[in-house]
CSV table of C-alpha atoms in Angstrom, one decimal:
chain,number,residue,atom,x,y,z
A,1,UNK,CA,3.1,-10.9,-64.4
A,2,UNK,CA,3.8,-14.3,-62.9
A,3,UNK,CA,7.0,-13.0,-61.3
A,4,UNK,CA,4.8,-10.3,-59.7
A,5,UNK,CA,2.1,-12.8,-58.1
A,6,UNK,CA,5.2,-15.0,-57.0
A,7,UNK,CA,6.3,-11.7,-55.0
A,8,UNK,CA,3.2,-11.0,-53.5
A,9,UNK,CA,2.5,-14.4,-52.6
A,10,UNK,CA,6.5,-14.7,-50.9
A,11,UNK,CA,5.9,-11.7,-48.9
A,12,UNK,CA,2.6,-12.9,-47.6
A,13,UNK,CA,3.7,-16.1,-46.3
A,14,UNK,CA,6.7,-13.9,-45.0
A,15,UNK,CA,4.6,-11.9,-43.4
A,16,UNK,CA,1.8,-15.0,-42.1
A,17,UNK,CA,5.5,-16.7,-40.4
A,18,UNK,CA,6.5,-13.5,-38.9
A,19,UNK,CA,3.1,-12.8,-37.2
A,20,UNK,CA,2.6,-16.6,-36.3
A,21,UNK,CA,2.8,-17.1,-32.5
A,22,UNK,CA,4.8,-20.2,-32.0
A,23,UNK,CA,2.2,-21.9,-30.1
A,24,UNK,CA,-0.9,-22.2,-31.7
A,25,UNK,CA,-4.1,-24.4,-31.6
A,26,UNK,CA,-4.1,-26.3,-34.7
A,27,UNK,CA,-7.6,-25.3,-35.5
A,28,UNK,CA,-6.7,-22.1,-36.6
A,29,UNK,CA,-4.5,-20.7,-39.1
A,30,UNK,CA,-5.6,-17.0,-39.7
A,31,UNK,CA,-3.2,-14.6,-40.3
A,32,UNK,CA,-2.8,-12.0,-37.0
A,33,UNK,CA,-2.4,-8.7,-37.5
A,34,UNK,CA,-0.8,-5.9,-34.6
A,35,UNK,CA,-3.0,-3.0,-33.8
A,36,UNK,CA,-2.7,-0.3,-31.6
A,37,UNK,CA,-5.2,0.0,-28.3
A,38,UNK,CA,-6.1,3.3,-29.8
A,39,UNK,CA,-7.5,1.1,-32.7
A,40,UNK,CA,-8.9,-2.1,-29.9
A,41,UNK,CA,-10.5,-0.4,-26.8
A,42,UNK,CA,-13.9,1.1,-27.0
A,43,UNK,CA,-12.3,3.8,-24.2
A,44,UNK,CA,-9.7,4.8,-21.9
A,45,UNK,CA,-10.9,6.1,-18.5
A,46,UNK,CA,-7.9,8.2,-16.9
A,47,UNK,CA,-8.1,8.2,-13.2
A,48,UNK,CA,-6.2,10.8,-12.2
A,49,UNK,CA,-9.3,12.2,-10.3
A,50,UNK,CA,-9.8,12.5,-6.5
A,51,UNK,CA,-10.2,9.4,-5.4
A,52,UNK,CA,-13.2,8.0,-3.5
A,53,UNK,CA,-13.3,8.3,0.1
A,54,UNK,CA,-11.5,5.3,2.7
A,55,UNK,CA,-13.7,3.6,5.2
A,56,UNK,CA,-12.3,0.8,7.4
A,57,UNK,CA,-14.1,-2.1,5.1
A,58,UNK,CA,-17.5,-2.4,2.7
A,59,UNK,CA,-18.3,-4.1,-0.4
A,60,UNK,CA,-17.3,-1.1,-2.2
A,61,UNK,CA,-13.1,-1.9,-3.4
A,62,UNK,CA,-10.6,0.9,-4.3
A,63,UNK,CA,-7.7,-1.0,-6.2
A,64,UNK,CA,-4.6,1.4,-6.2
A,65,UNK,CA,-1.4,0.6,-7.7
A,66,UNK,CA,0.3,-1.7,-5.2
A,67,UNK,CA,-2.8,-3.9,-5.9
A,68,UNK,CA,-2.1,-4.7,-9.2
A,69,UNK,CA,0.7,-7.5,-9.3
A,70,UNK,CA,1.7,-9.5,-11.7
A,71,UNK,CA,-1.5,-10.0,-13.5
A,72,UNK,CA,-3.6,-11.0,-10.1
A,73,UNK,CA,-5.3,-8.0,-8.0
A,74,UNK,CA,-3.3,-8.4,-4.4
A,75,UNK,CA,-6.5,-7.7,-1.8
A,76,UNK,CA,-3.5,-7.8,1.7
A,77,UNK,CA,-3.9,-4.0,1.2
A,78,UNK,CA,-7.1,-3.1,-0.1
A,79,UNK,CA,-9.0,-0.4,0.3
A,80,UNK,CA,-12.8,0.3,0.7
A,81,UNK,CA,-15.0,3.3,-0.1
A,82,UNK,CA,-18.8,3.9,0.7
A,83,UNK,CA,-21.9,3.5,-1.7
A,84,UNK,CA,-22.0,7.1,-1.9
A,85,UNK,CA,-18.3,7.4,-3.0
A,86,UNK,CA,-18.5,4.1,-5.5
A,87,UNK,CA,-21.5,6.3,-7.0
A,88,UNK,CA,-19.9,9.4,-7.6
A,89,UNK,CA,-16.7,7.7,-8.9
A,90,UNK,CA,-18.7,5.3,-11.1
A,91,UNK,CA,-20.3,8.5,-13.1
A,92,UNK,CA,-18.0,8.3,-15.6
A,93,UNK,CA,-17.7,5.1,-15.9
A,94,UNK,CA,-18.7,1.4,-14.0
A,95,UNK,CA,-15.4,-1.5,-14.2
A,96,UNK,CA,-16.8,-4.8,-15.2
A,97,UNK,CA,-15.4,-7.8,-15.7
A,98,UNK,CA,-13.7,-8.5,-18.8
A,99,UNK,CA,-12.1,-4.2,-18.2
A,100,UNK,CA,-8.7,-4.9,-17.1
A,101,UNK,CA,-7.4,-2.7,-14.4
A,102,UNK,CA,-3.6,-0.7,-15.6
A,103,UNK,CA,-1.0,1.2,-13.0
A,104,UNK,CA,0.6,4.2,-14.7
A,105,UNK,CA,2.7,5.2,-12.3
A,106,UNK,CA,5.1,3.4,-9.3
A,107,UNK,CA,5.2,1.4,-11.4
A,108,UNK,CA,4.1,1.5,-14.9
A,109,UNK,CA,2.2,-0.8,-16.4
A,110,UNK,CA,1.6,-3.8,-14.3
A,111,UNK,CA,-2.4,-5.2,-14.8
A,112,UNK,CA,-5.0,-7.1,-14.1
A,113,UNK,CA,-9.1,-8.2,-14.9
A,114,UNK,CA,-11.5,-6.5,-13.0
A,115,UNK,CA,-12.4,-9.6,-10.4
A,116,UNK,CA,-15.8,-11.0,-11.0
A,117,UNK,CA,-18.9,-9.9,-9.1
A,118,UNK,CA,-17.1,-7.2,-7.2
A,119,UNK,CA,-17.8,-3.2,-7.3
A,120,UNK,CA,-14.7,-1.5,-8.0
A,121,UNK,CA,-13.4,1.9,-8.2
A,122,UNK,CA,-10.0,3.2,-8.6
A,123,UNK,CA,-7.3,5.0,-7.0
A,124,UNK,CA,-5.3,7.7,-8.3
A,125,UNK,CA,-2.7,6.9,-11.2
A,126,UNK,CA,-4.4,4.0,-12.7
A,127,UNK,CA,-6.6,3.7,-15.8
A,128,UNK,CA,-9.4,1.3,-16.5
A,129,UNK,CA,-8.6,0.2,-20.3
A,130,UNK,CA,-12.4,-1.1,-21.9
A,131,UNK,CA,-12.0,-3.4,-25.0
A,132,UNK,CA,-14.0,-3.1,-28.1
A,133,UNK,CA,-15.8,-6.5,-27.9
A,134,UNK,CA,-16.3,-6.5,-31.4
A,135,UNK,CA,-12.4,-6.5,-31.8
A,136,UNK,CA,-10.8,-8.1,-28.9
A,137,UNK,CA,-11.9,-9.9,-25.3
A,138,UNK,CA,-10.5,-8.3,-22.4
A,139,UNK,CA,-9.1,-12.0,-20.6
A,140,UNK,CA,-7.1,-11.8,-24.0
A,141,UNK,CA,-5.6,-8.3,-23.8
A,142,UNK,CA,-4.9,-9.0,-20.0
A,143,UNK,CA,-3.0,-12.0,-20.8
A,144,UNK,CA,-1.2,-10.2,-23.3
A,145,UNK,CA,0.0,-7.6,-20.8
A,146,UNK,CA,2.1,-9.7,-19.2
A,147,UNK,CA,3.7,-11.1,-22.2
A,148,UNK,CA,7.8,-10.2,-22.8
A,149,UNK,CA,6.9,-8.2,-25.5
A,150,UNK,CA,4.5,-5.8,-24.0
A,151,UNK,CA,6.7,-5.8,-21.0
A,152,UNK,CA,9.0,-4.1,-23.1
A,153,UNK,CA,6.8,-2.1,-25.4
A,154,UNK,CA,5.3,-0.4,-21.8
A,155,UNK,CA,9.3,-0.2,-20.7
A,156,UNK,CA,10.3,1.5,-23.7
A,157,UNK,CA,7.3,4.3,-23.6
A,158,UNK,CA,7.3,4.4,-20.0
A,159,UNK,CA,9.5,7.7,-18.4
A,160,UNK,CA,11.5,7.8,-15.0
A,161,UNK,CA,13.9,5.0,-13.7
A,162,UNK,CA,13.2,5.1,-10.1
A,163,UNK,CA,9.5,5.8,-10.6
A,164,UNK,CA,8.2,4.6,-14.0
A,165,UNK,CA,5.5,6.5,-15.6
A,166,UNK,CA,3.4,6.1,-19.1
A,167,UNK,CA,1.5,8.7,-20.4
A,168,UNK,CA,-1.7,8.3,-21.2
A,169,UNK,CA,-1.3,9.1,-25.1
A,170,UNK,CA,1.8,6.4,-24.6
A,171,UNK,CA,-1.1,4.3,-23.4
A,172,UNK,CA,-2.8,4.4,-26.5
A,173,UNK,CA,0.0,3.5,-29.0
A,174,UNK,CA,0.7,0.3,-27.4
A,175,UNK,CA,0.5,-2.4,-30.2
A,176,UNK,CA,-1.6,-5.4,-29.5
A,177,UNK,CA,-1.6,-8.6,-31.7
A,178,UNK,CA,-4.3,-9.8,-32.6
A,179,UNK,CA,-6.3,-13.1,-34.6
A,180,UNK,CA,-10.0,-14.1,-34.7
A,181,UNK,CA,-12.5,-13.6,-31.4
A,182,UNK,CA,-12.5,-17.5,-31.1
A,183,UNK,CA,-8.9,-17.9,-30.9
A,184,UNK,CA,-8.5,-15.0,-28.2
A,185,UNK,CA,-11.1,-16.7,-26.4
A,186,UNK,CA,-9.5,-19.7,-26.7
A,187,UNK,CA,-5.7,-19.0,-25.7
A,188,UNK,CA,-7.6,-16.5,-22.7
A,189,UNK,CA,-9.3,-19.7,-21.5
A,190,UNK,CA,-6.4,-21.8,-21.7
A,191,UNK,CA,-4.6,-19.0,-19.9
A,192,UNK,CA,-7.0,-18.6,-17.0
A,193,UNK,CA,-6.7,-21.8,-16.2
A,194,UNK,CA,-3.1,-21.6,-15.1
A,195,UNK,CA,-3.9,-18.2,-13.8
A,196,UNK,CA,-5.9,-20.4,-11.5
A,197,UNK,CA,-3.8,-23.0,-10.6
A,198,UNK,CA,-1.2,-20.7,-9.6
A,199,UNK,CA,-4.1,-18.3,-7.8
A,200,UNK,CA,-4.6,-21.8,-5.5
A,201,UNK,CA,-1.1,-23.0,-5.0
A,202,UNK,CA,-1.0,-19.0,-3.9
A,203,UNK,CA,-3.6,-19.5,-1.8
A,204,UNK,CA,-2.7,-22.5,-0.1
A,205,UNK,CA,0.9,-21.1,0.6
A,206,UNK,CA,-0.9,-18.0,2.5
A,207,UNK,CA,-2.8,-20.5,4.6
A,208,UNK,CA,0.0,-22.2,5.7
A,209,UNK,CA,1.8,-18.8,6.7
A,210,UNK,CA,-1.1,-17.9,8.8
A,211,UNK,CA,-1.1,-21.3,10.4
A,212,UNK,CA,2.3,-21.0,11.2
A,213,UNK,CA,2.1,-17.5,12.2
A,214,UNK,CA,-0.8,-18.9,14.7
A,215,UNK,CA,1.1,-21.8,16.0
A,216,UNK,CA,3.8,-19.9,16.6
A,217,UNK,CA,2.3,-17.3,18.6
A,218,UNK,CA,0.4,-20.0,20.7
A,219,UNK,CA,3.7,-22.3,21.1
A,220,UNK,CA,5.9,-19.6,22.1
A,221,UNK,CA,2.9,-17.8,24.5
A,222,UNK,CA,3.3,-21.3,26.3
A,223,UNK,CA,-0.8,-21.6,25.9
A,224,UNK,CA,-0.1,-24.7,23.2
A,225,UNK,CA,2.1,-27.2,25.2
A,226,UNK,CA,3.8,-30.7,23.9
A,227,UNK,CA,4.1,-33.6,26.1
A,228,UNK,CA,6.9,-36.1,26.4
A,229,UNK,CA,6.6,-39.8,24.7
A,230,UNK,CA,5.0,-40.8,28.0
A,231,UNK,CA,2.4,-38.0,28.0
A,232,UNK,CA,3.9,-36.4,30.4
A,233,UNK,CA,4.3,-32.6,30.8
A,234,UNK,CA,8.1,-31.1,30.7
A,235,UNK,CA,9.8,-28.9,32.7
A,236,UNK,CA,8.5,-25.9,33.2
A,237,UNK,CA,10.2,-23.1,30.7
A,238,UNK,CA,12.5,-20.8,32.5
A,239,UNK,CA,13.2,-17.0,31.6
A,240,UNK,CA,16.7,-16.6,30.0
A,241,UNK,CA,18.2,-14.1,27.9
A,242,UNK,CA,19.7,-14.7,24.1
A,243,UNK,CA,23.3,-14.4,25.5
A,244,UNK,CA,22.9,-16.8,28.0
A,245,UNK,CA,21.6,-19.7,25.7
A,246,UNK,CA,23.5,-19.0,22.2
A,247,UNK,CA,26.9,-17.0,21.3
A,248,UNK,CA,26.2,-14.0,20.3
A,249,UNK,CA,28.8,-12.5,17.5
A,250,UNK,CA,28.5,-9.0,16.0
A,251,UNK,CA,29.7,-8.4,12.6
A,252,UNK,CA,32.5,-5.7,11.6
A,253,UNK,CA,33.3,-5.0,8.5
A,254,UNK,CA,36.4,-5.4,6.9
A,255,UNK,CA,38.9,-2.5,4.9
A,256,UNK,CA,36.6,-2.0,1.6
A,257,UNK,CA,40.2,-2.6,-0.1
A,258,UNK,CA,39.8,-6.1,0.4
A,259,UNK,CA,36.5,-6.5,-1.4
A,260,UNK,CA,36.3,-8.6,-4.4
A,261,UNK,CA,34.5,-10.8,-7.1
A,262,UNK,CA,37.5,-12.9,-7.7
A,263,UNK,CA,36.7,-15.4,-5.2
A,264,UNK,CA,39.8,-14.1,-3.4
A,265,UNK,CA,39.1,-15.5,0.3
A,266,UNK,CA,36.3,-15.8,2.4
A,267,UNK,CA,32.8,-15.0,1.4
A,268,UNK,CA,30.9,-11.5,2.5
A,269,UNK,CA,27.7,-11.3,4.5
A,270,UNK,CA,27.3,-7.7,4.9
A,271,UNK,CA,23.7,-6.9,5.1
A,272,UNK,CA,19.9,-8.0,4.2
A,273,UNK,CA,21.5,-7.5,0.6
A,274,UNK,CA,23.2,-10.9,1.2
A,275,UNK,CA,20.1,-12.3,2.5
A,276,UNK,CA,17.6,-14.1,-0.1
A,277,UNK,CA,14.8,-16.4,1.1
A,278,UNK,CA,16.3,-16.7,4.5
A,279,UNK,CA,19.7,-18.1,3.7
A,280,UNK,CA,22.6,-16.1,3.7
A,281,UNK,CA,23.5,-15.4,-0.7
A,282,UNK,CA,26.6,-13.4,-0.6
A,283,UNK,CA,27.9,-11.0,-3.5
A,284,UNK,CA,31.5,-10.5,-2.6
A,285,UNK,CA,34.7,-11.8,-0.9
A,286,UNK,CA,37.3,-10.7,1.3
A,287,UNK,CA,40.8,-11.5,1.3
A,288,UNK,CA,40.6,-10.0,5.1
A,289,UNK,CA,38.5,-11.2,7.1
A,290,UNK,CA,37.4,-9.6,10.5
A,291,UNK,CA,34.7,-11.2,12.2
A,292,UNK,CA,33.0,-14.9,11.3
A,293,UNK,CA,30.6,-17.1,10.8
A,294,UNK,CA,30.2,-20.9,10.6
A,295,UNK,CA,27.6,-22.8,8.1
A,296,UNK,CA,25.3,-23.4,10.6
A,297,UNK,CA,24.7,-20.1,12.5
A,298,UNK,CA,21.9,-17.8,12.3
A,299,UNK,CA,22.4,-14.5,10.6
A,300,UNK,CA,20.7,-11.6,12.4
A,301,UNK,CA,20.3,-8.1,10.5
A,302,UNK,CA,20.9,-5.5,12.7
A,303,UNK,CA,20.7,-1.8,10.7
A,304,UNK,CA,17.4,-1.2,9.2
A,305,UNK,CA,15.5,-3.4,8.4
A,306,UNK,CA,16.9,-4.8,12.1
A,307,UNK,CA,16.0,-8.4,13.2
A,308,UNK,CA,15.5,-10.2,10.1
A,309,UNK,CA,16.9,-13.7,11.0
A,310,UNK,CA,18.2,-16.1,8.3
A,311,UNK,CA,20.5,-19.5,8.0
A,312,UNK,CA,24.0,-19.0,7.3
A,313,UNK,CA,24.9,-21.9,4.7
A,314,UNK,CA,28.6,-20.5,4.0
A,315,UNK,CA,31.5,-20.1,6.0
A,316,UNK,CA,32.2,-16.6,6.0
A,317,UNK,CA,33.1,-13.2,6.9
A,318,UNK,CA,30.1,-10.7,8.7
A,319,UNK,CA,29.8,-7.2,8.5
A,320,UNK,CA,29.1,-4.8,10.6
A,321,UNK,CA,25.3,-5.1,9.2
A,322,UNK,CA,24.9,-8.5,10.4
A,323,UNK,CA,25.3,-10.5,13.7
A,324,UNK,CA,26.0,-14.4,14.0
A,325,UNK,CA,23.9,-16.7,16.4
A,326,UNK,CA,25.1,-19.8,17.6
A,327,UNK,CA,23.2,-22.2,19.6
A,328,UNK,CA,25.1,-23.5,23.1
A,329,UNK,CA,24.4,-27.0,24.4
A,330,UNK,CA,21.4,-26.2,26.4
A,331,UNK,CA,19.7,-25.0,23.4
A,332,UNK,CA,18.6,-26.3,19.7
A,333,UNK,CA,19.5,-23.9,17.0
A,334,UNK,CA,16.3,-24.4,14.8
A,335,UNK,CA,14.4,-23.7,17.8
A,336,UNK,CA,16.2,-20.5,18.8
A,337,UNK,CA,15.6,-19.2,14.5
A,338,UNK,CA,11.9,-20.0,14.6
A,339,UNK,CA,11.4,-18.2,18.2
A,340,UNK,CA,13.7,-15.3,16.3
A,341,UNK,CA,11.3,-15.1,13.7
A,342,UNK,CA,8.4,-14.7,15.8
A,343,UNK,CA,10.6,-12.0,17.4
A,344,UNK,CA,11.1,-10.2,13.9
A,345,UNK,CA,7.0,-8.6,14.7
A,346,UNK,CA,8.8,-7.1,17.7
A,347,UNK,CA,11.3,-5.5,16.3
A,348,UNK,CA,9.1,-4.1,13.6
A,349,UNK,CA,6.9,-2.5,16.4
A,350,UNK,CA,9.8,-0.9,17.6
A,351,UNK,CA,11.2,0.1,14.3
A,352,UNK,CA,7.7,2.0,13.2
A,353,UNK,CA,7.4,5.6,14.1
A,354,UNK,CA,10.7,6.5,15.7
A,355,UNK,CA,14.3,7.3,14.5
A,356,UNK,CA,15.0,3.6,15.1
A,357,UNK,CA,17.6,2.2,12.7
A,358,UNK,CA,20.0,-0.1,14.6
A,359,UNK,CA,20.8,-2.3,17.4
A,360,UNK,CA,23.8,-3.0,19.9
A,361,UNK,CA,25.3,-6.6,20.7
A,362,UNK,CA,23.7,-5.8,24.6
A,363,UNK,CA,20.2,-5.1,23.0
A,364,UNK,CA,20.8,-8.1,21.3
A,365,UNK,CA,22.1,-10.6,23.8
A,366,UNK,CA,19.3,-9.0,26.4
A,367,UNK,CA,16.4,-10.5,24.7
A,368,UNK,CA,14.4,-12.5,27.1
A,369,UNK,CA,13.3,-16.0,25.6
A,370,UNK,CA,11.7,-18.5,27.5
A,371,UNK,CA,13.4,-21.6,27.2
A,372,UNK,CA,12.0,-24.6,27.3
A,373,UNK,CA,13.7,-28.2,27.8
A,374,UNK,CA,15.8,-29.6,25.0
A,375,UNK,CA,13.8,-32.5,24.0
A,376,UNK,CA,10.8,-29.6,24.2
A,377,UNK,CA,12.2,-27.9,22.3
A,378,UNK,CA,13.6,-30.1,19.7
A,379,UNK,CA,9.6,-31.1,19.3
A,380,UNK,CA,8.9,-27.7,18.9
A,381,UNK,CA,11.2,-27.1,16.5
A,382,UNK,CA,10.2,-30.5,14.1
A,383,UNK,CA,6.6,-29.3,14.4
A,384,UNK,CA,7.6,-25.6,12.9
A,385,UNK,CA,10.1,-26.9,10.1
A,386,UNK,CA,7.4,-29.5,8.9
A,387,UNK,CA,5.5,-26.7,8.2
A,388,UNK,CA,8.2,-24.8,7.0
A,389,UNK,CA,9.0,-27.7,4.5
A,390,UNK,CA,5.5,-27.3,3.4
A,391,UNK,CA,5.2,-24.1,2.6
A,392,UNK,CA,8.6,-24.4,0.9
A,393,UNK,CA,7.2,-27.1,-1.4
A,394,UNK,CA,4.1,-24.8,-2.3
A,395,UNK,CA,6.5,-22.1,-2.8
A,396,UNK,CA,8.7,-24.3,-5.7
A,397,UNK,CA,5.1,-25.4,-7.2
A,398,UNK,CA,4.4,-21.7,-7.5
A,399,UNK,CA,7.3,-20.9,-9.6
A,400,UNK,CA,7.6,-23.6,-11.7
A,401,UNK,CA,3.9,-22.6,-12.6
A,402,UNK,CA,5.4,-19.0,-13.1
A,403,UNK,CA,8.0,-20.6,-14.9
A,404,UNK,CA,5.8,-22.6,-17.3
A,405,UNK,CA,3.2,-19.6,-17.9
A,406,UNK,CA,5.9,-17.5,-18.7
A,407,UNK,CA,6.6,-19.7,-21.4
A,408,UNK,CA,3.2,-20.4,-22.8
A,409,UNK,CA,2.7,-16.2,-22.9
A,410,UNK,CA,6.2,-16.5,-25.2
A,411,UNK,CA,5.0,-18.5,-27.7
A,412,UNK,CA,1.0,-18.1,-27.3
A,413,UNK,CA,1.7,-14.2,-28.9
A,414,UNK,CA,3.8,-12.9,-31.7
């Protein structure tokens, strides 16, 4: 009889230490237990339905799936309905806050709370999941969503590779683990506040592009001037073309023979594939270099998506999807990449409803810049990179907040 309770009692701290998150408040020491959403939401409401009707903007949101990222609800592409279309969507069911918003499809399973104090209704392929109260808080189940583990549960139920799909009776067998309504509450809240931290460092980095964007457009329109260190006005800017103030160098590709991993001589900028954050990242090497670049140049994409611009930091070999810019004397090279990223909108335009894939070294070295005087220039370019630096900065704050929430969701659940 005693070696019987010694059994039960060795199997239940087993299984307390193998449902123990790793983090934990020290206030609580309950035992969590894994249930399926079948078992923790009070219903499932399956979108699939015609969606409400578009109007250009109201009060009235439609969240579809490309708004649902990585546990935030993205509003750049939003949608609106009208009160008559919320209505008849809402018959079956009104989101709240505290619901959390689910894509099944394109791709599966990314989520998010329904935001606070807005009407919502939803687009096609995504579910509104509705926690039993009584059983779990839905800021708990939405930070659990983006935990590893149901990552993977969601990967591993989900169908398609390019397209990812779940099922809604997949939905349903999702596992959830679960302690006491006060420590849900309590990791939720703990949660939400670096939720919002990262919401603001987000924020402030999408000010800063749209300052940039506008200073940009007002520098390089001529309508914001700077002066010299006497407060004087420069030169005025004269018309030039891109081949008359850098060299212009197109990339061809060298005999796919020579291609290699092995670090086997020179370094490969083919394409935007070898483009990351605006500097060139290159996969490959070639042993047989055609056409080159310097550390130093601008990079220039030129097959779809055409113009993206970057810094080249490697001395290297460029394909035939790539062009290199190099600056001449007359011109600063950080001024000619931030008037080729305000270009990038025009090549877009052009790109957007026509068979438009590629472009020539003429089409290239025919682009008209106004060019301004070096030391202009030079002020123009300080003024642009400071922001740039900025925005850069934000940028590392946001993921080492990623970096750090990813953590706490790894050891906050079991």
């Amino acid at each position: 009889m005693r070696r019987s309770n010694l059994m039960i009692e060795t199997t239940e701290h087993t299984e307390k230490k193998r449902l123990e998150p790793e983090l934990r408040f020290k206030e609580f020491d309950e035992v969590w237990k894994k249930h399926t959403l079948k078992e923790l939401l009070s219903s499932l409401v399956d979108c699939e339905h015609k969606t409400a009707p578009y109007v250009e903007e109201s009060e009235y949101l439609v969240v579809r799936t490309n708004n649902v990222k990585k546990g935030q609800l993205d509003y750049e592409e939003i949608k609106y309905t009208t009160k008559e279309g919320f209505e008849e969507w809402t018959k079956r069911s009104v989101p709240k806050f505290g619901d959390i918003l689910f894509t099944r499809e394109a791709p599966a399973g990314e989520s998010c709370l329904v935001p606070d104090n807005k009407k919502v209704c939803l687009g096609q392929r995504m579910v509104l999941l509705k926690p039993n109260e009584k059983k779990m808080t839905g800021q708990y189940l939405s930070s659990y969503l983006q935990s590893d583990n149901a990552i993977r549960d969601i990967s591993n139920l989900s169908i398609g590779t390019t397209v990812t799909r779940i099922n809604i009776a997949d939905i349903y067998k999702l596992k959830c683990p679960i302690s006491s309504i006060p420590e849900q509450q309590k990791i939720a809240t703990f949660l939400t506040a670096v939720d919002s931290k990262l919401q603001q460092f987000n924020t402030k980095k999408t000010l800063l592009e749209q300052y940039k964007k506008g200073v940009m457009q007002q520098l390089f329109s001529q309508n914001l001037r700077f002066k010299d260190d006497d407060g004087r006005d420069y030169a005025d800017w004269e018309e030039k073309t891109l081949g008359e103030v850098a060299i212009v160098t197109m990339g061809q590709s060298p005999a796919s023979s020579s291609y290699n991993d092995k670090e086997d001589g020179v370094y490969l900028i083919q394409g935007n594939a070898d483009i990351n954050g605006r500097i060139t990242n290159p996969r490959q090497w070639t042993n047989e270099p055609t056409k080159k670049c310097e550390s130093g140049d601008l990079i220039m994409t030129v097959r779809a998506p055409v113009g993206t611009i970057s810094k080249s930091l490697h001395n290297a070999c460029i394909g035939r999807g790539v062009c290199s810019i190099r600056n001449k004397k007359t011109s600063n090279i950080e001024f000619l990449y931030q008037f080729l990223i305000d270009y990038e909108q025009k090549w877009i335009r052009l790109e957007q409803g026509s068979t438009f894939t590629a472009v020539s070294g003429s089409d290239i070295k025919t682009i008209k810049v106004y060019h301004p005087s070096i030391k202009e220039q030079q002020k123009i370019a300080n003024y642009l990179s400071a922001i740039d630096s900025k925005i850069e900065l934000v940028s590392q704050q946001i993921e080492k907040t990623q970096t750090f929430k990813k953590g706490l969701l790894q050891g906050m659940f079991v």
